[in-house]
Amino acid sequence: MSTQPPEGDSEEKTDVERRNADVCNVVGAVEEVGSKWKLVILNDLRDGEKRFNELKRSTGASSYTLSRVLNDLEEEGFIDNRKELESPVASYYTLTEKGGDLCPVFDALDEWGADWLE
Amino acid sequence: MSTQPPEGDSEEKTDVERRNADVCNVVGAVEEVGSKWKLVILNDLRDGEKRFNELKRSTGASSYTLSRVLNDLEEEGFIDNRKELESPVASYYTLTEKGGDLCPVFDALDEWGADWLE
DNA sequence: CGGCATCCTTGGAGATACTG
DNA sequence: CAGTATCTCCAAGGATGCCG
């Protein structure tokens, strides 16, 4: 909710951005999920539900970064967060439909990487 | 080559190891083209050959940023640069095969954007 | 275990000005 | 037109510490 420190959202669209949006929405998509950590985390959640420290280990993100990006992703509707407040608190993250619909993007990236990264 | 997890691997691997192998391509791809301007410019070049100021207008990048990203992209083999040194000098940029192979990624992003950005 | 607060470093990127 | 050179600003993100 209160993500004040590193928040720099600008809702205003420039003419250029609007014009590009008319042509295609690649730019819009890039603006929303075009950051490294968002992509890495979302891609990681394709396997299914994961917990905070699990994501921390598998992505290599710091607690701070992971926490912030997860909050952003949740606010933007890419992931859901289920919390269990019992003894050792547990927090589980899953992809929403919006997030899951990015799978074709990851598949395409994966395929491209298979051809050009080895 | 199929990029699906190599099933039938009875060897014991940790989740992290399996995940890293599994995810490596996506992460690697994100590391290479995961920045906003790279994606925007490459996507813009899908239309075909474009000149410097043309890209500047259509992407909205500053001369400085555009120049640097174009240099990077050329060094990394994503684009080609053809120069005409006649009267008004002209510089044309096109996608290489490596860059063009990213089209499925842009298509996937475009499709996702069509569903979730409006 | 999950995750927020603080400090601090780096580089991404805009504005501006200048060359060939 | 096609860049390059600075200067500058700010967000991203690592490290560390603390707390429920």
Short mmCIF file of C-alpha atoms (C1' of nucleotides) in Angstrom, two decimals:
data_model
loop_
_atom_site.label_atom_id
_atom_site.label_comp_id
_atom_site.label_asym_id
_atom_site.label_seq_id
_atom_site.Cartn_x
_atom_site.Cartn_y
_atom_site.Cartn_z
CA MET A 1 0.00 0.00 0.00
CA SER A 2 2.39 2.63 1.20
CA THR A 3 5.23 2.34 -1.21
CA GLN A 4 6.56 5.80 -0.87
CA PRO A 5 10.33 5.68 -0.85
CA PRO A 6 11.20 4.49 -4.34
CA GLU A 7 8.07 5.36 -6.20
CA GLY A 8 8.27 7.43 -9.32
CA ASP A 9 5.10 6.84 -11.24
CA SER A 10 4.14 9.35 -13.84
CA GLU A 11 0.70 8.86 -15.22
CA GLU A 12 1.05 11.46 -17.91
CA LYS A 13 1.79 10.13 -21.32
CA THR A 14 3.79 12.04 -23.81
CA ASP A 15 2.65 12.44 -27.36
CA VAL A 16 5.29 10.02 -28.42
CA GLU A 17 4.14 7.40 -25.96
CA ARG A 18 0.54 7.82 -26.93
CA ARG A 19 1.41 7.61 -30.58
CA ASN A 20 3.35 4.45 -30.06
CA ALA A 21 0.52 3.01 -28.06
CA ASP A 22 -1.69 3.45 -31.08
CA VAL A 23 0.68 1.45 -33.19
CA CYS A 24 1.24 -1.34 -30.73
CA ASN A 25 1.37 -1.81 -27.03
CA VAL A 26 4.81 -3.26 -26.76
CA VAL A 27 5.98 -0.01 -25.29
CA GLY A 28 3.19 -0.04 -22.75
CA ALA A 29 4.00 -3.59 -21.79
CA VAL A 30 7.67 -2.76 -21.50
CA GLU A 31 6.86 0.15 -19.25
CA GLU A 32 4.89 -2.10 -16.95
CA VAL A 33 7.06 -5.18 -16.74
CA GLY A 34 10.23 -4.08 -18.48
CA SER A 35 12.43 -4.16 -15.42
CA LYS A 36 14.82 -6.98 -14.73
CA TRP A 37 13.57 -8.00 -11.32
CA LYS A 38 9.92 -7.98 -12.26
CA LEU A 39 10.59 -10.29 -15.16
CA VAL A 40 12.86 -12.56 -13.20
CA ILE A 41 10.43 -12.87 -10.30
CA LEU A 42 7.36 -13.38 -12.45
CA ASN A 43 9.19 -15.96 -14.50
CA ASP A 44 10.21 -17.69 -11.31
CA LEU A 45 6.61 -17.91 -10.17
CA ARG A 46 5.64 -19.84 -13.25
CA ASP A 47 6.51 -23.00 -11.33
CA GLY A 48 3.73 -22.24 -8.89
CA GLU A 49 3.37 -20.91 -5.40
CA LYS A 50 6.54 -19.76 -3.70
CA ARG A 51 7.50 -18.20 -0.41
CA PHE A 52 9.51 -15.09 0.23
CA ASN A 53 12.85 -16.67 1.09
CA GLU A 54 12.37 -19.21 -1.63
CA LEU A 55 12.14 -16.41 -4.15
CA LYS A 56 15.05 -14.71 -2.48
CA ARG A 57 17.22 -17.74 -3.00
CA SER A 58 16.13 -18.58 -6.49
CA THR A 59 16.24 -15.07 -7.88
CA GLY A 60 19.19 -13.76 -5.91
CA ALA A 61 17.40 -10.55 -5.07
CA SER A 62 18.01 -8.89 -1.73
CA SER A 63 15.24 -8.76 0.84
CA TYR A 64 14.84 -5.11 0.23
CA THR A 65 14.56 -5.37 -3.51
CA LEU A 66 12.41 -8.46 -3.39
CA SER A 67 10.05 -6.89 -0.91
CA ARG A 68 9.61 -3.79 -3.01
CA VAL A 69 9.17 -5.55 -6.30
CA LEU A 70 6.70 -8.01 -4.81
CA ASN A 71 4.67 -5.14 -3.44
CA ASP A 72 4.69 -3.43 -6.79
CA LEU A 73 3.70 -6.59 -8.59
CA GLU A 74 0.88 -7.19 -6.17
CA GLU A 75 -0.40 -3.65 -6.50
CA GLU A 76 -0.31 -3.93 -10.25
CA GLY A 77 -2.21 -7.18 -10.15
CA PHE A 78 0.47 -9.54 -11.37
CA ILE A 79 0.65 -11.67 -8.25
CA ASP A 80 -1.39 -12.68 -5.23
CA ASN A 81 -0.10 -12.94 -1.70
CA ARG A 82 -1.42 -15.44 0.80
CA LYS A 83 -0.24 -15.13 4.36
CA GLU A 84 -0.23 -17.67 7.15
CA LEU A 85 0.23 -15.92 10.44
CA GLU A 86 0.88 -19.01 12.52
CA SER A 87 4.03 -19.77 14.45
CA PRO A 88 6.66 -19.34 11.78
CA VAL A 89 4.88 -16.84 9.60
CA ALA A 90 4.68 -17.85 5.98
CA SER A 91 3.90 -15.81 2.92
CA TYR A 92 3.05 -17.42 -0.38
CA TYR A 93 3.09 -15.76 -3.76
CA THR A 94 1.36 -16.89 -6.90
CA LEU A 95 0.71 -15.50 -10.34
CA THR A 96 -2.64 -13.96 -11.08
CA GLU A 97 -4.23 -14.39 -14.46
CA LYS A 98 -2.67 -11.13 -15.53
CA GLY A 99 0.73 -12.39 -14.49
CA GLY A 100 0.23 -15.84 -15.89
CA ASP A 101 -0.69 -14.38 -19.23
CA LEU A 102 2.92 -13.28 -19.53
CA CYS A 103 3.99 -16.88 -19.97
CA PRO A 104 4.12 -16.58 -23.76
CA VAL A 105 6.55 -13.72 -23.30
CA PHE A 106 8.79 -15.84 -21.12
CA ASP A 107 8.51 -18.74 -23.51
CA ALA A 108 9.56 -16.49 -26.35
CA LEU A 109 12.46 -15.11 -24.34
CA ASP A 110 13.48 -18.61 -23.35
CA GLU A 111 13.43 -19.79 -26.92
CA TRP A 112 15.38 -16.78 -28.11
CA GLY A 113 17.94 -17.39 -25.39
CA ALA A 114 18.29 -21.01 -26.40
CA ASP A 115 19.25 -19.89 -29.88
CA TRP A 116 21.46 -16.95 -29.07
CA LEU A 117 22.84 -17.32 -25.59
CA GLU A 118 24.84 -20.50 -25.97
CA MET B 1 15.58 -27.28 -29.42
CA SER B 2 12.92 -27.85 -26.86
CA THR B 3 13.39 -25.80 -23.80
CA GLN B 4 11.21 -27.84 -21.57
CA PRO B 5 12.76 -29.18 -18.40
CA PRO B 6 14.68 -32.34 -19.14
CA GLU B 7 12.36 -34.86 -17.56
CA GLY B 8 13.63 -38.25 -16.55
CA ASP B 9 16.64 -36.78 -14.89
CA SER B 10 16.77 -38.94 -11.83
CA GLU B 11 19.89 -37.27 -10.58
CA GLU B 12 19.43 -35.35 -7.40
CA LYS B 13 19.48 -31.65 -7.94
CA THR B 14 18.50 -28.89 -5.61
CA ASP B 15 15.57 -26.75 -6.46
CA VAL B 16 17.85 -23.84 -6.97
CA GLU B 17 20.09 -25.69 -9.37
CA ARG B 18 17.21 -26.99 -11.37
CA ARG B 19 15.61 -23.64 -11.37
CA ASN B 20 18.69 -21.85 -12.48
CA ALA B 21 19.15 -24.25 -15.35
CA ASP B 22 15.51 -23.92 -16.15
CA VAL B 23 15.37 -20.21 -15.91
CA CYS B 24 18.76 -19.42 -17.23
CA ASN B 25 17.62 -18.53 -20.71
CA VAL B 26 14.98 -16.13 -19.56
CA VAL B 27 17.28 -14.49 -17.08
CA GLY B 28 20.07 -14.36 -19.62
CA ALA B 29 17.77 -12.88 -22.20
CA VAL B 30 16.50 -10.34 -19.73
CA GLU B 31 20.05 -9.38 -18.87
CA GLU B 32 20.84 -8.77 -22.52
CA VAL B 33 17.75 -6.96 -23.71
CA GLY B 34 15.92 -6.26 -20.49
CA SER B 35 16.29 -2.50 -20.59
CA LYS B 36 13.52 -0.23 -21.67
CA TRP B 37 15.29 1.58 -24.48
CA LYS B 38 16.75 -1.51 -26.03
CA LEU B 39 13.35 -3.11 -26.24
CA VAL B 40 11.64 0.02 -27.47
CA ILE B 41 14.23 0.64 -30.17
CA LEU B 42 14.38 -2.95 -31.34
CA ASN B 43 10.64 -3.09 -31.47
CA ASP B 44 10.62 0.09 -33.46
CA LEU B 45 12.96 -1.39 -36.01
CA ARG B 46 10.56 -4.20 -36.74
CA ASP B 47 8.98 -1.91 -39.32
CA GLY B 48 12.22 -2.03 -41.26
CA GLU B 49 15.13 0.29 -41.85
CA LYS B 50 15.07 3.56 -39.95
CA ARG B 51 17.35 6.52 -39.59
CA PHE B 52 18.70 8.14 -36.49
CA ASN B 53 16.32 11.05 -36.19
CA GLU B 54 13.46 8.88 -37.26
CA LEU B 55 14.15 6.63 -34.30
CA LYS B 56 14.61 9.66 -32.14
CA ARG B 57 11.16 10.88 -33.01
CA SER B 58 9.37 7.57 -32.84
CA THR B 59 10.92 6.38 -29.62
CA GLY B 60 11.25 9.68 -27.84
CA ALA B 61 14.79 8.95 -26.75
CA SER B 62 17.30 11.78 -26.53
CA SER B 63 20.18 11.94 -28.98
CA TYR B 64 22.54 10.97 -26.28
CA THR B 65 20.59 7.96 -25.08
CA LEU B 66 19.71 6.86 -28.58
CA SER B 67 23.31 7.07 -29.69
CA ARG B 68 24.55 4.99 -26.82
CA VAL B 69 21.88 2.34 -27.01
CA LEU B 70 22.32 2.02 -30.76
CA ASN B 71 26.03 1.54 -30.27
CA ASP B 72 25.41 -1.09 -27.64
CA LEU B 73 22.89 -2.89 -29.80
CA GLU B 74 25.24 -2.87 -32.73
CA GLU B 75 28.13 -4.19 -30.67
CA GLU B 76 25.94 -6.93 -29.31
CA GLY B 77 24.83 -7.91 -32.79
CA PHE B 78 21.20 -6.91 -32.60
CA ILE B 79 21.30 -4.29 -35.32
CA ASP B 80 23.26 -3.27 -38.39
CA ASN B 81 24.24 0.25 -39.30
CA ARG B 82 24.54 1.42 -42.89
CA LYS B 83 25.96 4.89 -43.46
CA GLU B 84 25.67 7.16 -46.46
CA LEU B 85 28.27 9.86 -46.32
CA GLU B 86 26.81 12.03 -49.07
CA SER B 87 25.68 15.58 -48.69
CA PRO B 88 23.29 15.28 -45.83
CA VAL B 89 24.82 12.30 -44.08
CA ALA B 90 22.39 9.52 -43.44
CA SER B 91 22.58 6.55 -41.13
CA TYR B 92 20.25 3.62 -41.46
CA TYR B 93 19.58 0.97 -38.85
CA THR B 94 18.14 -2.47 -39.38
CA LEU B 95 17.62 -5.58 -37.32
CA THR B 96 20.07 -8.42 -37.68
CA GLU B 97 18.87 -11.99 -37.53
CA LYS B 98 19.64 -12.02 -33.84
CA GLY B 99 17.54 -8.92 -33.36
CA GLY B 100 14.78 -10.06 -35.66
CA ASP B 101 14.47 -13.30 -33.74
CA LEU B 102 13.14 -11.25 -30.87
CA CYS B 103 9.95 -10.61 -32.82
CA PRO B 104 8.08 -13.44 -31.07
CA VAL B 105 8.90 -11.71 -27.81
CA PHE B 106 7.45 -8.45 -29.05
CA ASP B 107 4.43 -10.22 -30.46
CA ALA B 108 3.85 -11.86 -27.10
CA LEU B 109 4.25 -8.52 -25.32
CA ASP B 110 1.94 -6.87 -27.80
CA GLU B 111 -0.71 -9.50 -27.32
CA TRP B 112 -0.43 -9.30 -23.57
CA GLY B 113 -0.73 -5.53 -23.76
CA ALA B 114 -3.82 -5.80 -25.89
CA ASP B 115 -5.48 -7.83 -23.14
CA TRP B 116 -4.30 -5.97 -20.09
CA LEU B 117 -3.37 -2.43 -20.95
CA GLU B 118 -6.73 -1.03 -21.91
"C1'" DC C 1 10.46 -16.33 8.56
"C1'" DG C 2 8.98 -12.24 6.31
"C1'" DG C 3 9.91 -7.71 5.32
"C1'" DC C 4 10.40 -2.74 6.29
"C1'" DA C 5 13.88 1.31 7.45
"C1'" DT C 6 18.36 3.41 6.64
"C1'" DC C 7 22.67 4.33 4.43
"C1'" DC C 8 25.25 4.48 0.33
"C1'" DT C 9 26.94 3.57 -4.40
"C1'" DT C 10 26.17 3.22 -9.26
"C1'" DG C 11 24.51 4.04 -13.62
"C1'" DG C 12 20.52 5.26 -16.54
"C1'" DA C 13 18.96 8.97 -18.79
"C1'" DG C 14 17.41 14.02 -19.71
"C1'" DA C 15 19.14 18.78 -21.06
"C1'" DT C 16 22.25 21.33 -23.38
"C1'" DA C 17 25.89 22.51 -26.32
"C1'" DC C 18 29.13 21.46 -29.86
"C1'" DT C 19 31.30 19.17 -34.17
"C1'" DG C 20 31.63 16.96 -39.11
"C1'" DC D 1 21.50 15.04 -40.22
"C1'" DA D 2 24.11 12.21 -37.11
"C1'" DG D 3 26.24 11.94 -33.58
"C1'" DT D 4 29.62 13.17 -29.17
"C1'" DA D 5 30.79 15.60 -24.76
"C1'" DT D 6 29.54 17.17 -20.19
"C1'" DC D 7 26.91 18.06 -16.29
"C1'" DT D 8 23.50 16.71 -13.48
"C1'" DC D 9 19.68 14.33 -11.20
"C1'" DC D 10 17.39 10.51 -9.44
"C1'" DA D 11 15.89 5.76 -9.18
"C1'" DA D 12 17.61 1.00 -8.70
"C1'" DG D 13 19.45 -1.83 -5.81
"C1'" DG D 14 23.05 -4.02 -2.44
"C1'" DA D 15 24.31 -4.22 2.65
"C1'" DT D 16 22.94 -4.07 7.11
"C1'" DG D 17 19.99 -3.85 11.05
"C1'" DC D 18 15.74 -4.39 13.49
"C1'" DC D 19 11.26 -6.06 14.60
"C1'" DG D 20 6.76 -8.96 14.89
#
